[in-house]
PDB file of C-alpha atoms in Angstrom:
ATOM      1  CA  UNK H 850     -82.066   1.564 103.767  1.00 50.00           C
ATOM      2  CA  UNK H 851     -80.927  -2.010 102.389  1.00 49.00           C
ATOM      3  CA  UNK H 852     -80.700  -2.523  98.864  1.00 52.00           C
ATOM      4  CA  UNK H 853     -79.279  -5.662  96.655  1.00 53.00           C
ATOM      5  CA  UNK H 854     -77.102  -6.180  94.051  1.00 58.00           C
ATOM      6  CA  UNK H 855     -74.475  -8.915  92.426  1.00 54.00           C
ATOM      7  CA  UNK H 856     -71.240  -9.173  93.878  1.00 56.00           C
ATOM      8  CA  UNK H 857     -68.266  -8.451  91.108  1.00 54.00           C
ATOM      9  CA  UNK H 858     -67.403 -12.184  91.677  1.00 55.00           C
ATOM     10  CA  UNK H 859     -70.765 -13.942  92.241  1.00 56.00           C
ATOM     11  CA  UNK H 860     -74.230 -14.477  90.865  1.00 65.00           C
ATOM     12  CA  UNK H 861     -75.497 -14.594  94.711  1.00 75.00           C
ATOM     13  CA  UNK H 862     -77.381 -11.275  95.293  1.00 85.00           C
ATOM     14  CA  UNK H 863     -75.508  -9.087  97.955  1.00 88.00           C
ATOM     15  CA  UNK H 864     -76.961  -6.310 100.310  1.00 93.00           C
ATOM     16  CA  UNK H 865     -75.420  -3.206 100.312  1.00 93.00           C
ATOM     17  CA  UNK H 866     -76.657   0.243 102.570  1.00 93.00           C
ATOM     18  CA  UNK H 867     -77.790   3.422 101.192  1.00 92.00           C
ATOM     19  CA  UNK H 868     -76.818   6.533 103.824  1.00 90.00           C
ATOM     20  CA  UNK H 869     -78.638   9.841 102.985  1.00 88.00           C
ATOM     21  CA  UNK H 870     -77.834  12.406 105.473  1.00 87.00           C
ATOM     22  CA  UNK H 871     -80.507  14.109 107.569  1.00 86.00           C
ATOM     23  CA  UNK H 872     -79.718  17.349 106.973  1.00 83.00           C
ATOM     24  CA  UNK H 873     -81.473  19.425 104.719  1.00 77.00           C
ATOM     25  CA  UNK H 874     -78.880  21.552 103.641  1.00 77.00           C
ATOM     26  CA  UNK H 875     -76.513  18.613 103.011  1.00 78.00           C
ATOM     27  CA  UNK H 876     -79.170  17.608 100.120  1.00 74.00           C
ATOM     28  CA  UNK H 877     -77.906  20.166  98.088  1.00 78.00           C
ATOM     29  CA  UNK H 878     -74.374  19.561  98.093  1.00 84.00           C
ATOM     30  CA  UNK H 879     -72.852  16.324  97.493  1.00 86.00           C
ATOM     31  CA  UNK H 880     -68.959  17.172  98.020  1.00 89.00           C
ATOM     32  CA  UNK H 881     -69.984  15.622 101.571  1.00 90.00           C
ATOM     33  CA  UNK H 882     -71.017  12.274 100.292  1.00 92.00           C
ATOM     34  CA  UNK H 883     -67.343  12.213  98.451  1.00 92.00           C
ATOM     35  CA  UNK H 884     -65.423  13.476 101.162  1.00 92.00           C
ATOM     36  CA  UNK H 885     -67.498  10.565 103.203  1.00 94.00           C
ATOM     37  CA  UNK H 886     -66.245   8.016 100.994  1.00 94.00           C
ATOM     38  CA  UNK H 887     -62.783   9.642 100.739  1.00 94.00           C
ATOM     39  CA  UNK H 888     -62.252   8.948 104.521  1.00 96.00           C
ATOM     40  CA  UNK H 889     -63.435   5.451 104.660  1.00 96.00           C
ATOM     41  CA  UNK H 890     -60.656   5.137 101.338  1.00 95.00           C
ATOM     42  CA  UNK H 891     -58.003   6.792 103.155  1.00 96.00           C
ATOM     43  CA  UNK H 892     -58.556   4.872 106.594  1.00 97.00           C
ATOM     44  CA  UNK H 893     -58.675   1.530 104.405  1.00 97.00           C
ATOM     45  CA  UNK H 894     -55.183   2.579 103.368  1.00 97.00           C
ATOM     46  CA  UNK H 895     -53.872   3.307 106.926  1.00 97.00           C
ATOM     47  CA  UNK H 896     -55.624  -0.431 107.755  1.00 97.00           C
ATOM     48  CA  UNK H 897     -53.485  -1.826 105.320  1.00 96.00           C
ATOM     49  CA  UNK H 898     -50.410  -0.796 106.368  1.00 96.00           C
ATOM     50  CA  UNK H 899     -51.354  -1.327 110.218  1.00 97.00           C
ATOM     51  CA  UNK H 900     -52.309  -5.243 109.585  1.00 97.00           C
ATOM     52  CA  UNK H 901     -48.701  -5.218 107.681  1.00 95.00           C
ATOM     53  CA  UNK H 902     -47.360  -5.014 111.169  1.00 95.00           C
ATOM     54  CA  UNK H 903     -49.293  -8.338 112.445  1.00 94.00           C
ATOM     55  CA  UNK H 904     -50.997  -7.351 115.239  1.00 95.00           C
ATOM     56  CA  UNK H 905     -52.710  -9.965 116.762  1.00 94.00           C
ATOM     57  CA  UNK H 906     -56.398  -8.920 115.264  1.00 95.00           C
ATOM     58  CA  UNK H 907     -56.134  -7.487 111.674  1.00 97.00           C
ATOM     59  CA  UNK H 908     -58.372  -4.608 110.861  1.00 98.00           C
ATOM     60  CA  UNK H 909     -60.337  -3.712 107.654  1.00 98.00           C
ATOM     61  CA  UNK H 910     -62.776  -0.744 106.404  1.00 98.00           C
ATOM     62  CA  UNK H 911     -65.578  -1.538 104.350  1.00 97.00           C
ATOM     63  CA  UNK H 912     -65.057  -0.151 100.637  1.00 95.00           C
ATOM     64  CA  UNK H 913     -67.904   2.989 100.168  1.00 94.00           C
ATOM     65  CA  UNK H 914     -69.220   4.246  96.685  1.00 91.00           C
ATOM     66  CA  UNK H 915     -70.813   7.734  95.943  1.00 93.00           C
ATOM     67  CA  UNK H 916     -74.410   6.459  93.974  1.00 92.00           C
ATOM     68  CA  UNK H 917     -76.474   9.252  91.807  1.00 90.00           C
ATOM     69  CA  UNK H 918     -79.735   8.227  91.390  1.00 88.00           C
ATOM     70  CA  UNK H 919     -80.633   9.480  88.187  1.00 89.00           C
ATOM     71  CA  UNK H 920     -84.278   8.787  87.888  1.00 89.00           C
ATOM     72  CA  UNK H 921     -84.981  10.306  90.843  1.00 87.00           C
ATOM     73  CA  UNK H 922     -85.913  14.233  91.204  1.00 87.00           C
ATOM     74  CA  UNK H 923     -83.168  16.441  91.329  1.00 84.00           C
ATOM     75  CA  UNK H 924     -80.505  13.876  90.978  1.00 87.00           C
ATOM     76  CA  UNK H 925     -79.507  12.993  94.646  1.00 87.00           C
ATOM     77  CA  UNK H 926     -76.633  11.079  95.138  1.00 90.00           C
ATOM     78  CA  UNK H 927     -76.104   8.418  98.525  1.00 92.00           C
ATOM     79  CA  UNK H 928     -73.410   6.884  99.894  1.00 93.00           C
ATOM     80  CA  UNK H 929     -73.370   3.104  99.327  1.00 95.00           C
ATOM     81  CA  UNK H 930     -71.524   0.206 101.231  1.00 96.00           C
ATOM     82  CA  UNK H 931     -71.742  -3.263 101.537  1.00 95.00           C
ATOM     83  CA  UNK H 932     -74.538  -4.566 104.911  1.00 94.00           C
ATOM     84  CA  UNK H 933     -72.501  -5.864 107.439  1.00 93.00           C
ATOM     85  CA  UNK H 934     -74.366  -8.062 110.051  1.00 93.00           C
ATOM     86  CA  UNK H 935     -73.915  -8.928 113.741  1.00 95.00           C
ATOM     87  CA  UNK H 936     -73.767  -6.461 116.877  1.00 96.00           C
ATOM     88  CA  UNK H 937     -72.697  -2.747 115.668  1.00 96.00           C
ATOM     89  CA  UNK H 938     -70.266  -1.100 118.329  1.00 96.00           C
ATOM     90  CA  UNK H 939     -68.767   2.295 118.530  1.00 96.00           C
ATOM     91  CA  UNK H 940     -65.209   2.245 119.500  1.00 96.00           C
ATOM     92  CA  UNK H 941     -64.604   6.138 120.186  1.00 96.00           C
ATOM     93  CA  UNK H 942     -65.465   9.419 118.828  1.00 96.00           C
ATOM     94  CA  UNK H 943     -64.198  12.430 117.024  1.00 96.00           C
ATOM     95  CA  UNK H 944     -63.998  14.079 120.555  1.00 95.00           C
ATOM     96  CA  UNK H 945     -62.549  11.794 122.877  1.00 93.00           C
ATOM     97  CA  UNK H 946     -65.223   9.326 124.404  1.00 94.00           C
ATOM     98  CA  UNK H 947     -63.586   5.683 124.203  1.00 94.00           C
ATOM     99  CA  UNK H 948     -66.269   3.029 124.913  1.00 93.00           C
ATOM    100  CA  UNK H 949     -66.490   1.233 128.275  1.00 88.00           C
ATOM    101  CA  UNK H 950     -65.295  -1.758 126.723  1.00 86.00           C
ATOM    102  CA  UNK H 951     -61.782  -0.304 125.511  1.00 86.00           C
ATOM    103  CA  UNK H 952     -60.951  -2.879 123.527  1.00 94.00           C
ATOM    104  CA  UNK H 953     -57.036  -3.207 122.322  1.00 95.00           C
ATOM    105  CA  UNK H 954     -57.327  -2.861 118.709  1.00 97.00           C
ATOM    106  CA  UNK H 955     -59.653   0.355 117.634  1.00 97.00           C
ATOM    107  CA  UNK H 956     -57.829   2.130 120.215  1.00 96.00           C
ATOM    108  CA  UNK H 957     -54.164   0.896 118.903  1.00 96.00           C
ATOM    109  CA  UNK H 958     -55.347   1.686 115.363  1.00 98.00           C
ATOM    110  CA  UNK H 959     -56.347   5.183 116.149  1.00 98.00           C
ATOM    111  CA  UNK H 960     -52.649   5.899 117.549  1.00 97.00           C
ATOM    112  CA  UNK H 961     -51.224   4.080 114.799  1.00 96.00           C
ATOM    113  CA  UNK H 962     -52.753   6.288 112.501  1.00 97.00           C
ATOM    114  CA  UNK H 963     -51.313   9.483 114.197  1.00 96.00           C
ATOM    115  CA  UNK H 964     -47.656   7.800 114.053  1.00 93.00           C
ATOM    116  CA  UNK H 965     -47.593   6.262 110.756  1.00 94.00           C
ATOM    117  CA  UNK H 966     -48.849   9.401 109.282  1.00 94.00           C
ATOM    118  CA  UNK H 967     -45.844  11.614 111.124  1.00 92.00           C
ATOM    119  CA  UNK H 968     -48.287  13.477 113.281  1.00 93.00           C
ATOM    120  CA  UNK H 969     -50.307  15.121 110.476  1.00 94.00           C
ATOM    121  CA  UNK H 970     -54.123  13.334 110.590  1.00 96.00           C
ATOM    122  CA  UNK H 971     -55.632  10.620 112.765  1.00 97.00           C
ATOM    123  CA  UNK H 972     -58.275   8.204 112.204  1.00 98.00           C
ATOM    124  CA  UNK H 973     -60.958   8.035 115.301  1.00 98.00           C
ATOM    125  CA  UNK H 974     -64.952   7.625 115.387  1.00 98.00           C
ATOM    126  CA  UNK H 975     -64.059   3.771 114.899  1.00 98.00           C
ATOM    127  CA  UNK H 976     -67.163   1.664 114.702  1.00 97.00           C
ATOM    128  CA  UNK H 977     -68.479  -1.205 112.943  1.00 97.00           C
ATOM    129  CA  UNK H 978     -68.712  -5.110 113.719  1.00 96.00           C
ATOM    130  CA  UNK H 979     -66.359  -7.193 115.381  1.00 95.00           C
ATOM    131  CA  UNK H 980     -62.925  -5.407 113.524  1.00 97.00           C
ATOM    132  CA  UNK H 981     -64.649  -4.427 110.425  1.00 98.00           C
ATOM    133  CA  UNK H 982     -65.050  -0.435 110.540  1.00 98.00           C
ATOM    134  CA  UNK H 983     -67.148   1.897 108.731  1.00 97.00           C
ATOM    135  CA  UNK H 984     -68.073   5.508 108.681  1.00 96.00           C
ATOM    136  CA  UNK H 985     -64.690   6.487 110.686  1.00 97.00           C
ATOM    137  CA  UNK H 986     -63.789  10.526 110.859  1.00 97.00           C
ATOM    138  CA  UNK H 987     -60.030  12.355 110.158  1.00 97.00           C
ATOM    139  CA  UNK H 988     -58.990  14.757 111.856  1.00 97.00           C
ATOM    140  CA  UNK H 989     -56.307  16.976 110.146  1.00 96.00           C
ATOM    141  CA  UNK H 990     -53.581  19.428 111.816  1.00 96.00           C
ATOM    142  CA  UNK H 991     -54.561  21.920 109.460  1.00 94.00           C
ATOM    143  CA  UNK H 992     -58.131  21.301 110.242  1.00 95.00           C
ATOM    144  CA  UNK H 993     -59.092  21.169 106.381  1.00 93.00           C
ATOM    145  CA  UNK H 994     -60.671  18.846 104.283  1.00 92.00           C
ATOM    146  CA  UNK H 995     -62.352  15.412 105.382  1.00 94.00           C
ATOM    147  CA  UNK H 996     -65.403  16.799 106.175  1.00 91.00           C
ATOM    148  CA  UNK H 997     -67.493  18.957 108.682  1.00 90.00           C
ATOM    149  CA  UNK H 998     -66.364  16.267 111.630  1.00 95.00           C
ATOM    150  CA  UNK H 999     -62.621  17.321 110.932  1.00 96.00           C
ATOM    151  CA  UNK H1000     -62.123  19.471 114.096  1.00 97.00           C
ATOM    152  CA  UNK H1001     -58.414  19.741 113.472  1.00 96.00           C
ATOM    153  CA  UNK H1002     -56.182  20.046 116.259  1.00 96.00           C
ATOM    154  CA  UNK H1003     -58.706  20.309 119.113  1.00 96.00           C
ATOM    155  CA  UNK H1004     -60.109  16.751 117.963  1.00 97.00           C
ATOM    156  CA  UNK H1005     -56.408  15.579 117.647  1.00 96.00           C
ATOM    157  CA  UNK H1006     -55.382  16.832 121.340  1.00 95.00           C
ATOM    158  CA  UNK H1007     -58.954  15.012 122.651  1.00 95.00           C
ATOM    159  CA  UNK H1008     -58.032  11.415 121.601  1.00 96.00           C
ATOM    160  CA  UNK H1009     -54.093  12.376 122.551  1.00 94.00           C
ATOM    161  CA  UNK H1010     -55.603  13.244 126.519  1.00 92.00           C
ATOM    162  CA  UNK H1011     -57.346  10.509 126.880  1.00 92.00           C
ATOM    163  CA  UNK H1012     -55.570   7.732 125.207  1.00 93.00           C
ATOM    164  CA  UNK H1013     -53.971   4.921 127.450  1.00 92.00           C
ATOM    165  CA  UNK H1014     -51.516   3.027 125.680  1.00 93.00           C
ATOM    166  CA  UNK H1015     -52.073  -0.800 125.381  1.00 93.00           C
ATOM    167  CA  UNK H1016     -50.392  -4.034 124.941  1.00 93.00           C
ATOM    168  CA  UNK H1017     -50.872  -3.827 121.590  1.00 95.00           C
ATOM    169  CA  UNK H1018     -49.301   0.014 121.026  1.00 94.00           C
ATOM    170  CA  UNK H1019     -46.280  -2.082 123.344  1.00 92.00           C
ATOM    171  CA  UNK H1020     -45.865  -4.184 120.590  1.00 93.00           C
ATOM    172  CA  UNK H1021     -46.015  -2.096 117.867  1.00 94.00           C
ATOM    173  CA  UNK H1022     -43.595  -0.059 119.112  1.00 92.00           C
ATOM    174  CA  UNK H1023     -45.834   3.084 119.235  1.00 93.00           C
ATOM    175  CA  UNK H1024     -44.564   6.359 120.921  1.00 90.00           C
ATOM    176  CA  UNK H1025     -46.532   7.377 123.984  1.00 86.00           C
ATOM    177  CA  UNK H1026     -49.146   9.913 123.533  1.00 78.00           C
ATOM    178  CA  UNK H1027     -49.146  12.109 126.383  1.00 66.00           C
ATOM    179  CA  UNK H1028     -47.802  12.007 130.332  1.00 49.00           C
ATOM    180  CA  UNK H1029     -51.202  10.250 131.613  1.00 47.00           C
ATOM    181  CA  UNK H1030     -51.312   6.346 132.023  1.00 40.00           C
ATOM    182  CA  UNK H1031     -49.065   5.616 129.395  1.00 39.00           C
ATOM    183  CA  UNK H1032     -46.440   3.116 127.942  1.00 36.00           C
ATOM    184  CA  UNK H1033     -43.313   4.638 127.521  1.00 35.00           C
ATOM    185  CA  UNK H1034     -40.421   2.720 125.118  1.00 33.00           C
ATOM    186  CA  UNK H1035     -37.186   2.544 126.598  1.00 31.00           C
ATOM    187  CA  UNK H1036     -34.196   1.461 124.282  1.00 28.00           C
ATOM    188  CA  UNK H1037     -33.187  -1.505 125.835  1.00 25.00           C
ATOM    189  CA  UNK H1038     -32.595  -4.126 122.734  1.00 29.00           C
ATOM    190  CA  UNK H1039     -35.324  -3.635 121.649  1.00 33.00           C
ATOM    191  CA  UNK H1040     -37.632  -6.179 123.400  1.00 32.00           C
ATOM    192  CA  UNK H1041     -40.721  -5.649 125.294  1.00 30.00           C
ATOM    193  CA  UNK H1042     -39.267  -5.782 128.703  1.00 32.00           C
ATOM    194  CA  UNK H1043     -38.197  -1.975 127.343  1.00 32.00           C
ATOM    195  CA  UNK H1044     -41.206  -0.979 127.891  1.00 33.00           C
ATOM    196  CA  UNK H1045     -42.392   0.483 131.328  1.00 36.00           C
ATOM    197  CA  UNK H1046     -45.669   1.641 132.490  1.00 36.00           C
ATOM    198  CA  UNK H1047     -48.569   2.688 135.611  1.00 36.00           C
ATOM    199  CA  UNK H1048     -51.261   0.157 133.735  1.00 42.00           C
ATOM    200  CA  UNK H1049     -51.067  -2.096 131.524  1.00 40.00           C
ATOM    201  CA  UNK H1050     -54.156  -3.784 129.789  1.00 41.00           C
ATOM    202  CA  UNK H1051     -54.818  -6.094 127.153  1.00 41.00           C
ATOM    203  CA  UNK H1052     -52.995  -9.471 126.372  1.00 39.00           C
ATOM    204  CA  UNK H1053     -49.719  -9.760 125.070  1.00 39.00           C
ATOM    205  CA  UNK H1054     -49.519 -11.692 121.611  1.00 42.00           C
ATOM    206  CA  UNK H1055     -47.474 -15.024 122.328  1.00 39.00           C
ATOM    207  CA  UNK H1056     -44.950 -14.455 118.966  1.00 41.00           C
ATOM    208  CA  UNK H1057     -43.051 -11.092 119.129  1.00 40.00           C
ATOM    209  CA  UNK H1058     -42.200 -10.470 115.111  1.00 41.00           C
ATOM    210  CA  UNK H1059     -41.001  -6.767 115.469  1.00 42.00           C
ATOM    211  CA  UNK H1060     -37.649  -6.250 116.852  1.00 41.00           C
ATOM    212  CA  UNK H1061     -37.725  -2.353 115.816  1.00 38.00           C
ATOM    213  CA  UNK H1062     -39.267   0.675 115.974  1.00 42.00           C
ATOM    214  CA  UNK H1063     -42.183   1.442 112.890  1.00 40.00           C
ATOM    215  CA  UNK H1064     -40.744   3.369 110.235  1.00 40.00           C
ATOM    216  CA  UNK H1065     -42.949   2.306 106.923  1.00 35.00           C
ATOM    217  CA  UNK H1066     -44.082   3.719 103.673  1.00 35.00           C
ATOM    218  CA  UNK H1067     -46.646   6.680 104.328  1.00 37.00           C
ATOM    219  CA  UNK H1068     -48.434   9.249 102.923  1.00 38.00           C
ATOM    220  CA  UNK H1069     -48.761  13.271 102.968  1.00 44.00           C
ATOM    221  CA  UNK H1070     -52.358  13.464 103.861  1.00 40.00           C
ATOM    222  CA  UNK H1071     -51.746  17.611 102.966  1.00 43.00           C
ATOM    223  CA  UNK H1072     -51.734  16.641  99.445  1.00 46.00           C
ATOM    224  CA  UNK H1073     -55.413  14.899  99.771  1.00 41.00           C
ATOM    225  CA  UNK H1074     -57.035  17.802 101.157  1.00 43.00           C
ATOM    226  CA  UNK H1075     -59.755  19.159  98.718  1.00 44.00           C
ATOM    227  CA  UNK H1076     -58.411  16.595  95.554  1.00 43.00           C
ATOM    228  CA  UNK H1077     -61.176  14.250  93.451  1.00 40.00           C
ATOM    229  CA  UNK H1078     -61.662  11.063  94.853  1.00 36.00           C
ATOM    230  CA  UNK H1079     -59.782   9.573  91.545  1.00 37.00           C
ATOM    231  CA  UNK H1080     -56.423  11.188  92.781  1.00 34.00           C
ATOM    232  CA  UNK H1081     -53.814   8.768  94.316  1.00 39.00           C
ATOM    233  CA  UNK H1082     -52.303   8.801  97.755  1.00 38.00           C
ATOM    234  CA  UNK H1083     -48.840   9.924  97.397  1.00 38.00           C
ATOM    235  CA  UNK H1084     -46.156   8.065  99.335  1.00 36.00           C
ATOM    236  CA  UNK H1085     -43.164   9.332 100.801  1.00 35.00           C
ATOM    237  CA  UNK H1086     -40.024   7.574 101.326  1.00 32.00           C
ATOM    238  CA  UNK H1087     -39.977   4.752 103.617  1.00 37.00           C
ATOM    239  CA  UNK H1088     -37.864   2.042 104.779  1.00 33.00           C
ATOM    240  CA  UNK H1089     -36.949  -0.381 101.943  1.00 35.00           C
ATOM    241  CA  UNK H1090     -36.739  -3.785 104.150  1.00 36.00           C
ATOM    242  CA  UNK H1091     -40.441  -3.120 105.540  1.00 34.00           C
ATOM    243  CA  UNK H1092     -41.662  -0.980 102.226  1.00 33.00           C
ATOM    244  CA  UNK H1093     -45.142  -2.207 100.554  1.00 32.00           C
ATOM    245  CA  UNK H1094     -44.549  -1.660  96.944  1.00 33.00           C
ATOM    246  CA  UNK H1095     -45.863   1.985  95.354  1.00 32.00           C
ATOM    247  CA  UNK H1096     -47.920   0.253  93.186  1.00 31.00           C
ATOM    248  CA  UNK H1097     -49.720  -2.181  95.537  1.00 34.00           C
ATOM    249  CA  UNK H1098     -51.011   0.484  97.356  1.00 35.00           C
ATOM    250  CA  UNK H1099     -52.027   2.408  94.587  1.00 33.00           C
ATOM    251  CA  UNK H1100     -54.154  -0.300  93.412  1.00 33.00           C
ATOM    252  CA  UNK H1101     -55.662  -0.663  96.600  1.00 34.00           C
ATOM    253  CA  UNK H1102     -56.414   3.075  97.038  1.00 36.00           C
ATOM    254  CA  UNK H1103     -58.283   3.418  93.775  1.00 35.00           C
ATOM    255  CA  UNK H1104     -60.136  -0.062  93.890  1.00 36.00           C
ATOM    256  CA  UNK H1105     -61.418   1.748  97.221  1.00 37.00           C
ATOM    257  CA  UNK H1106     -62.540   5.041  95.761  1.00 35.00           C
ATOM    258  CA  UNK H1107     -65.554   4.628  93.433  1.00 39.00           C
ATOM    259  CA  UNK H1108     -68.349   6.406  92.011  1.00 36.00           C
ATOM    260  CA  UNK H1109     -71.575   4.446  90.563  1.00 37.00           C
ATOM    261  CA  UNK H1110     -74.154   5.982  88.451  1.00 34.00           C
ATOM    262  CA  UNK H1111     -77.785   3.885  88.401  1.00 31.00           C
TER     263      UNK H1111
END
């Protein structure tokens, strides 16, 4: 349901969502509702350090908030975002469906966030308006954490089999995915005329501004698994000439990770 509020920065009156799952048993615990909102913090995160690459269309997740209300029976708690208007479309799944549309970007982010994370989680169930996501699902290679949508490697392998690289994983230099319609970087300089493939789709941004492979500041998602929202993403080492500082992101990670009580 739609409620308002006051922005942080405004005296205009703001609508914001309240989700309440449907499941009675979920009424009872509300680790869901923070592992919800957990997700949505980590995928922002991933976001950040895709549209760092400038891919022709940046991408953004909407912050979420964990809301008790207290003068209410029992308690409950929702999850709380900001009402986003204009068509809602659903990129892909947890399970492998990709939308007839196939559009470039959702798809490029969802492969971005298997290679920028070194093969550990990936971000799929992409939907929202226009390039502004919400509600997206991780799967881990453990299979832990991030909810009862995590299906581990068996969700992992289903976007991996029926992912077909586009221009835009050309041109940020992602690895291919599997042995299907794929593009496959050759080292040849460096440029895009490395890359070879059965299909290509998409359109090719006119400025080419990466001249490398991706090798950026990440995270250990393994260190995530089962922590309060309040704990930071750790980074790992990354490349210094293409390295977003440590304390940037940290910023960013807890501004994203919030829990109201009204």
């Amino acid at each position: 349901r739609g409620v308002e509020g006051k922005g942080a920065s405004s005296s205009e009156l703001v609508s914001y969502v309240a989700k309440v799952s449907l499941r009675e048993e979920d009424h009872h615990n509300r680790e869901i509702y923070f592992r919800d909102v957990e997700m949505q913090s980590l995928a922002g995160y991933i976001a950040h350090k895709f549209n760092h690459c400038n891919p022709p269309k940046s991408v953004r997740f909407l912050e979420a908030f964990v809301v008790e209300l207290e003068e209410r029976e029992g308690r409950p708690v929702c999850g709380v975002e900001r009402y986003i208007s204009g068509p809602y479309r659903k990129h892909n799944s947890n399970y492998g469906y990709v939308s007839e549309e196939e559009r470039n970007t959702p798809q490029a982010f969802s492969h971005f966030s298997w290679h920028v994370s070194n093969g550990e989680v990936i971000v799929v169930d992409l939907q929202g308006v226009s390039d502004v996501y919400t509600d997206p699902q991780v799967h881990s290679v453990s299979g832990k954490g991030y909810g009862k949508g995590n299906l581990g490697m068996a969700g992992i392998q289903k976007f991996l089999d029926t992912h077909r690289c586009n221009r835009i994983c050309q041109y940020l230099r992602l690895p291919r995915c599997n042995n299907g319609i794929q593009c496959s970087p050759c080292q040849v300089g460096g440029s895009l005329s490395g890359f070879t493939s059965r299909k290509s789709t998409g359109t090719l941004p006119l400025t080419q501004v990466m001249h490398h492979n991706i090798r950026i500041l990440t995270y250990d998602p393994r260190l995530l698994e089962n922590k309060p929202l309040t704990t930071r993403i750790p980074l790992l080492p990354g490349e210094p000439s293409v390295a977003i500082s440590a304390t940037r992101d940290h910023e960013i990670v807890g501004k994203n990770c919030l829990c109201v009580i009204i």
